[in-house]
Amino acid sequence: MKVQELIEKTGWSCATQKAALDRTVNGAFCGDLLSWVMGNGEPEQAWITVQVHMNVIGVASLREFSCIIIADHAVLAEDIIARADEEDIPVIESGLPVYETAKKLVELGI
Amino acid sequence: MASLLHKEYEVVRDDYSLAGKVSSDIKRTLSAVGISPAVLRRIAVASYESEINMIIHAWGGVITLDVMEDGTIQIVFKDPGPGIADLEKALTPGWSTASEKARNMGFGAGMGLPNIKRVSDEFDIQSSEAGTTLTLGFREQA
Ligand SMILES: Nc1ncnc2c1ncn2[C@@H]1O[C@H](COP(=O)(O)OP(=O)(O)OP(=O)(O)O)[C@@H](O)[C@H]1O
Ligand SMILES: [Mg+2]
């Protein structure tokens, strides 16, 4: 499934404007401890986290995640969204707790 | 052995917002000279963790990147202190002295150095009160 389709099927909002939505989503990874995510995540996964600071964008880009899904109601600052657009990493807000967010992806077959 | 490509970067202490910039540039630079995605991914992990450690635990420092004639990639992370008192502990998964501020941002799992060691082909760490030097080597797997 592509990031675009994930957004359409979940109805979640996409915070980034320019980041490419044609990347393939292959599985997902939940985590907020950055070195744990770095060490155990895999390219193409959707990364579900509640972390919303600048380093999240660096981790997602270096780890080659297909997108970042911000769970719960964590709020993203504008400069972080701008950086995500720059690094071409789509950031999606689910507005749901981590478990509910992951469950939704499972339902979609991710 | 001669170096075919040499780059130097400065890293600033406590500058969390820029963390990862050097690692991104290293990845881009190496990608442009044809290093394979598998090696790039290992380098990205090691470089990011090392860069962050310099920012959150040390007083900044200098990162140098070299691609050697035989294709080996060498990255050296050199900081001016305060050094690591107990290297054995520092290399133990889960051990961390990260500050409250760093932990709130998701650092401090104590997995950085273990991750770096696992993904690199060569790993050497020297530390004293005068600073820490981490030397990493990577090459294409046969
Ligand atoms: N460059 C450095 N200068 C001084 N101390 C360091 C340096 N790098 C690592 N350390 C020490 O070694 C410990 C372990 O480092 P490691 O990267 O494994 O974990 P961490 O940085 O604490 O957490 P994580 O990397 O999982 O976010 C650190 O908590 C710190 O005490
Ligand atoms: Mg670390």
Short mmCIF file of C-alpha atoms and ligand atoms in Angstrom, two decimals:
data_model
loop_
_atom_site.label_atom_id
_atom_site.label_comp_id
_atom_site.label_asym_id
_atom_site.label_seq_id
_atom_site.Cartn_x
_atom_site.Cartn_y
_atom_site.Cartn_z
CA MET A 1 0.00 0.00 0.00
CA LYS A 2 1.17 3.55 -0.75
CA VAL A 3 1.18 6.34 1.84
CA GLN A 4 -1.52 8.14 -0.18
CA GLU A 5 -3.85 5.15 0.05
CA LEU A 6 -3.18 4.80 3.78
CA ILE A 7 -4.27 8.41 4.30
CA GLU A 8 -7.41 7.93 2.18
CA LYS A 9 -8.44 4.69 3.87
CA THR A 10 -7.87 5.90 7.44
CA GLY A 11 -9.08 9.46 6.98
CA TRP A 12 -6.12 10.64 9.07
CA SER A 13 -4.72 14.06 8.31
CA CYS A 14 -1.44 14.65 6.59
CA ALA A 15 0.52 17.49 8.22
CA THR A 16 3.15 17.82 5.50
CA GLN A 17 2.38 19.62 2.22
CA LYS A 18 5.07 18.55 -0.21
CA ALA A 19 6.50 15.26 1.04
CA ALA A 20 5.92 12.49 -1.51
CA LEU A 21 2.96 10.18 -0.84
CA ASP A 22 3.86 7.57 -3.44
CA ARG A 23 6.16 5.59 -1.17
CA THR A 24 5.27 2.00 -0.36
CA VAL A 25 4.33 1.21 3.22
CA ASN A 26 5.71 -2.16 4.19
CA GLY A 27 4.84 -2.94 7.81
CA ALA A 28 5.01 -0.58 10.75
CA PHE A 29 7.12 0.09 13.82
CA CYS A 30 5.93 1.53 17.14
CA GLY A 31 8.46 3.25 19.39
CA ASP A 32 9.51 6.41 21.15
CA LEU A 33 13.05 5.54 22.26
CA LEU A 34 15.05 6.83 19.34
CA SER A 35 18.04 4.48 19.50
CA TRP A 36 15.65 1.55 19.83
CA VAL A 37 13.83 2.70 16.72
CA MET A 38 17.14 3.27 14.89
CA GLY A 39 18.40 -0.18 15.82
CA ASN A 40 15.24 -2.16 15.14
CA GLY A 41 13.22 -0.30 12.52
CA GLU A 42 13.32 -1.30 8.85
CA PRO A 43 13.16 0.73 5.62
CA GLU A 44 9.62 1.29 4.22
CA GLN A 45 7.90 0.83 7.58
CA ALA A 46 5.40 3.41 8.83
CA TRP A 47 6.74 4.70 12.15
CA ILE A 48 4.16 5.24 14.88
CA THR A 49 5.39 7.52 17.67
CA VAL A 50 4.30 10.20 20.13
CA GLN A 51 7.63 12.04 19.85
CA VAL A 52 7.19 15.35 18.05
CA HIS A 53 10.57 17.09 18.14
CA MET A 54 13.07 17.75 15.35
CA ASN A 55 15.10 14.58 15.84
CA VAL A 56 12.16 12.44 14.79
CA ILE A 57 12.55 13.75 11.25
CA GLY A 58 16.26 12.87 11.20
CA VAL A 59 15.61 9.36 12.47
CA ALA A 60 12.82 8.74 9.94
CA SER A 61 14.92 10.01 7.07
CA LEU A 62 18.07 8.08 8.00
CA ARG A 63 16.07 4.91 8.76
CA GLU A 64 14.19 5.35 5.43
CA PHE A 65 10.73 5.00 6.94
CA SER A 66 7.89 5.55 4.46
CA CYS A 67 6.12 7.97 6.79
CA ILE A 68 5.75 9.08 10.40
CA ILE A 69 2.40 8.58 12.10
CA ILE A 70 1.99 10.77 15.17
CA ALA A 71 -0.32 9.03 17.63
CA ASP A 72 -2.48 10.51 20.40
CA HIS A 73 -2.88 14.25 20.29
CA ALA A 74 0.77 15.20 20.22
CA VAL A 75 1.09 18.59 18.52
CA LEU A 76 3.66 19.26 15.80
CA ALA A 77 5.39 22.64 15.64
CA GLU A 78 5.46 24.33 12.24
CA ASP A 79 9.24 24.29 11.91
CA ILE A 80 9.17 20.53 12.35
CA ILE A 81 6.60 20.07 9.63
CA ALA A 82 8.69 22.34 7.39
CA ARG A 83 11.75 20.18 8.05
CA ALA A 84 9.77 17.02 7.25
CA ASP A 85 8.76 18.55 3.90
CA GLU A 86 12.39 19.44 3.27
CA GLU A 87 13.54 15.90 4.05
CA ASP A 88 10.60 14.50 2.07
CA ILE A 89 9.12 12.53 4.96
CA PRO A 90 5.29 12.53 5.12
CA VAL A 91 3.94 13.14 8.63
CA ILE A 92 0.44 11.88 9.39
CA GLU A 93 -1.60 12.57 12.54
CA SER A 94 -3.89 9.74 13.64
CA GLY A 95 -5.41 11.43 16.70
CA LEU A 96 -5.66 7.93 18.22
CA PRO A 97 -3.60 6.19 20.91
CA VAL A 98 -0.66 4.09 19.69
CA TYR A 99 -2.52 0.80 20.08
CA GLU A 100 -5.61 2.01 18.20
CA THR A 101 -3.37 3.47 15.50
CA ALA A 102 -1.53 0.19 15.02
CA LYS A 103 -4.81 -1.77 15.07
CA LYS A 104 -6.12 0.35 12.22
CA LEU A 105 -3.03 -0.46 10.14
CA VAL A 106 -3.50 -4.16 10.86
CA GLU A 107 -7.11 -3.89 9.66
CA LEU A 108 -5.83 -2.40 6.43
CA GLY A 109 -3.49 -5.36 6.01
CA ILE A 110 -0.25 -3.45 6.65
CA MET B 1 46.71 4.45 2.19
CA ALA B 2 45.46 7.45 0.25
CA SER B 3 42.00 8.83 0.84
CA LEU B 4 39.85 9.35 -2.28
CA LEU B 5 37.29 11.50 -0.53
CA HIS B 6 37.74 13.51 2.63
CA LYS B 7 35.21 15.61 4.52
CA GLU B 8 35.14 17.27 7.92
CA TYR B 9 32.18 18.43 9.97
CA GLU B 10 31.87 20.34 13.20
CA VAL B 11 29.23 19.31 15.74
CA VAL B 12 27.94 21.75 18.35
CA ARG B 13 27.29 20.74 21.94
CA ASP B 14 23.65 20.64 23.06
CA ASP B 15 22.34 21.61 19.64
CA TYR B 16 19.57 19.03 19.53
CA SER B 17 17.73 20.65 16.67
CA LEU B 18 20.57 20.06 14.21
CA ALA B 19 21.19 16.49 15.32
CA GLY B 20 21.29 14.16 12.35
CA LYS B 21 22.35 16.82 9.83
CA VAL B 22 25.92 15.53 9.57
CA SER B 23 24.76 11.93 9.29
CA SER B 24 22.36 12.92 6.51
CA ASP B 25 25.18 14.65 4.64
CA ILE B 26 27.47 11.65 5.08
CA LYS B 27 24.76 9.36 3.71
CA ARG B 28 24.12 11.65 0.71
CA THR B 29 27.84 12.05 0.02
CA LEU B 30 28.48 8.31 0.08
CA SER B 31 25.37 7.56 -1.95
CA ALA B 32 26.66 9.92 -4.65
CA VAL B 33 29.91 7.94 -4.98
CA GLY B 34 28.06 4.65 -5.38
CA ILE B 35 28.16 3.03 -1.94
CA SER B 36 25.46 0.32 -1.79
CA PRO B 37 22.16 0.88 0.06
CA ALA B 38 22.94 -1.96 2.50
CA VAL B 39 26.20 -0.32 3.61
CA LEU B 40 24.60 3.13 3.62
CA ARG B 41 21.94 1.90 6.03
CA ARG B 42 24.52 0.55 8.46
CA ILE B 43 26.49 3.78 8.23
CA ALA B 44 23.35 5.87 8.81
CA VAL B 45 22.60 4.05 12.08
CA ALA B 46 26.18 4.25 13.38
CA SER B 47 26.73 7.80 12.30
CA TYR B 48 23.46 9.08 13.77
CA GLU B 49 24.04 7.45 17.16
CA SER B 50 27.63 8.72 17.30
CA GLU B 51 26.67 12.24 16.25
CA ILE B 52 23.92 12.38 18.91
CA ASN B 53 26.29 11.10 21.60
CA MET B 54 28.70 13.95 20.79
CA ILE B 55 25.86 16.44 21.14
CA ILE B 56 24.18 15.14 24.27
CA HIS B 57 27.07 13.60 26.25
CA ALA B 58 30.16 15.45 25.02
CA TRP B 59 31.10 19.05 24.33
CA GLY B 60 30.54 18.80 20.60
CA GLY B 61 33.47 17.81 18.39
CA VAL B 62 34.65 16.99 14.90
CA ILE B 63 33.54 14.22 12.55
CA THR B 64 35.79 13.19 9.64
CA LEU B 65 34.78 11.00 6.75
CA ASP B 66 37.26 9.25 4.45
CA VAL B 67 36.76 6.85 1.59
CA MET B 68 40.02 4.94 1.17
CA GLU B 69 41.61 3.64 -2.03
CA ASP B 70 40.55 0.07 -1.21
CA GLY B 71 36.91 1.18 -0.79
CA THR B 72 36.94 1.12 3.01
CA ILE B 73 34.90 3.92 4.58
CA GLN B 74 36.34 5.38 7.75
CA ILE B 75 34.45 7.76 10.02
CA VAL B 76 36.10 9.28 13.10
CA PHE B 77 34.12 11.03 15.85
CA LYS B 78 36.43 13.06 18.05
CA ASP B 79 35.24 15.15 20.99
CA PRO B 80 37.16 17.22 23.56
CA GLY B 81 35.59 15.73 26.67
CA PRO B 82 34.44 15.01 29.30
CA GLY B 83 35.33 11.41 28.36
CA ILE B 84 33.74 8.12 29.38
CA ALA B 85 34.82 6.96 32.84
CA ASP B 86 33.85 3.31 32.40
CA LEU B 87 33.93 2.10 28.80
CA GLU B 88 32.73 -1.38 29.67
CA LYS B 89 29.58 0.01 31.27
CA ALA B 90 29.06 2.46 28.40
CA LEU B 91 29.06 -0.44 25.93
CA THR B 92 26.52 -2.44 27.98
CA PRO B 93 23.02 -2.37 26.42
CA GLY B 94 20.65 -0.34 28.60
CA TRP B 95 23.32 1.61 30.47
CA SER B 96 22.92 5.37 30.20
CA THR B 97 23.74 8.63 31.96
CA ALA B 98 21.45 10.68 29.70
CA SER B 99 20.00 13.81 31.32
CA GLU B 100 16.33 14.28 32.11
CA LYS B 101 16.08 16.63 29.12
CA ALA B 102 17.60 14.05 26.78
CA ARG B 103 15.38 11.26 28.13
CA ASN B 104 12.27 13.34 27.59
CA MET B 105 13.20 13.53 23.93
CA GLY B 106 13.53 9.76 23.64
CA PHE B 107 17.29 9.47 24.08
CA GLY B 108 18.83 7.41 26.86
CA ALA B 109 17.79 3.84 26.07
CA GLY B 110 21.48 2.97 26.41
CA MET B 111 21.36 1.33 22.98
CA GLY B 112 23.47 3.79 20.97
CA LEU B 113 26.94 2.32 21.42
CA PRO B 114 25.68 -1.31 21.22
CA ASN B 115 23.91 -0.41 17.94
CA ILE B 116 27.05 1.25 16.57
CA LYS B 117 29.20 -1.76 17.43
CA ARG B 118 26.75 -4.20 15.85
CA VAL B 119 26.49 -2.43 12.49
CA SER B 120 30.15 -1.46 11.97
CA ASP B 121 32.90 -3.65 10.50
CA GLU B 122 35.57 -1.95 12.56
CA PHE B 123 34.95 -0.38 15.95
CA ASP B 124 37.52 1.29 18.16
CA ILE B 125 36.83 3.60 21.08
CA GLN B 126 39.45 5.47 23.11
CA SER B 127 38.48 7.72 25.96
CA SER B 128 40.09 9.82 28.67
CA GLU B 129 39.25 13.08 30.41
CA ALA B 130 40.72 14.80 27.35
CA GLY B 131 37.94 13.37 25.20
CA THR B 132 36.59 10.40 23.31
CA THR B 133 37.62 9.20 19.86
CA LEU B 134 35.42 6.68 18.13
CA THR B 135 36.84 5.21 14.92
CA LEU B 136 34.50 3.21 12.68
CA GLY B 137 35.19 1.28 9.49
CA PHE B 138 32.74 -0.03 6.89
CA ARG B 139 33.16 -2.01 3.72
CA GLU B 140 30.98 -3.73 1.15
CA GLN B 141 30.22 -7.32 2.17
CA ALA B 142 31.45 -9.94 -0.30
N1 LIG C 1 31.01 10.96 23.23
C1 LIG C 1 30.73 10.66 24.52
N2 LIG C 1 31.24 11.40 25.53
C2 LIG C 1 30.97 11.13 26.83
N3 LIG C 1 30.18 10.10 27.21
C3 LIG C 1 29.64 9.33 26.26
C4 LIG C 1 29.88 9.56 24.87
N4 LIG C 1 29.22 8.60 24.17
C5 LIG C 1 28.60 7.82 25.07
N5 LIG C 1 28.85 8.25 26.33
C6 LIG C 1 28.41 7.59 27.60
O1 LIG C 1 28.06 6.24 27.33
C7 LIG C 1 26.70 6.00 27.71
C8 LIG C 1 26.08 4.99 26.76
O2 LIG C 1 25.97 5.56 25.43
P1 LIG C 1 24.84 5.01 24.45
O3 LIG C 1 24.89 5.79 23.19
O4 LIG C 1 24.98 3.53 24.36
O5 LIG C 1 23.48 5.29 25.24
P2 LIG C 1 22.76 6.70 25.49
O6 LIG C 1 23.34 7.73 24.61
O7 LIG C 1 22.81 6.99 26.95
O8 LIG C 1 21.27 6.37 25.07
P3 LIG C 1 20.74 6.12 23.56
O9 LIG C 1 21.92 6.17 22.66
O10 LIG C 1 20.09 4.79 23.61
O11 LIG C 1 19.76 7.23 23.30
C9 LIG C 1 26.05 7.35 27.73
O12 LIG C 1 24.90 7.42 28.55
C10 LIG C 1 27.19 8.25 28.22
O13 LIG C 1 27.33 8.13 29.62
MG MG C 2 23.54 7.41 22.57
#
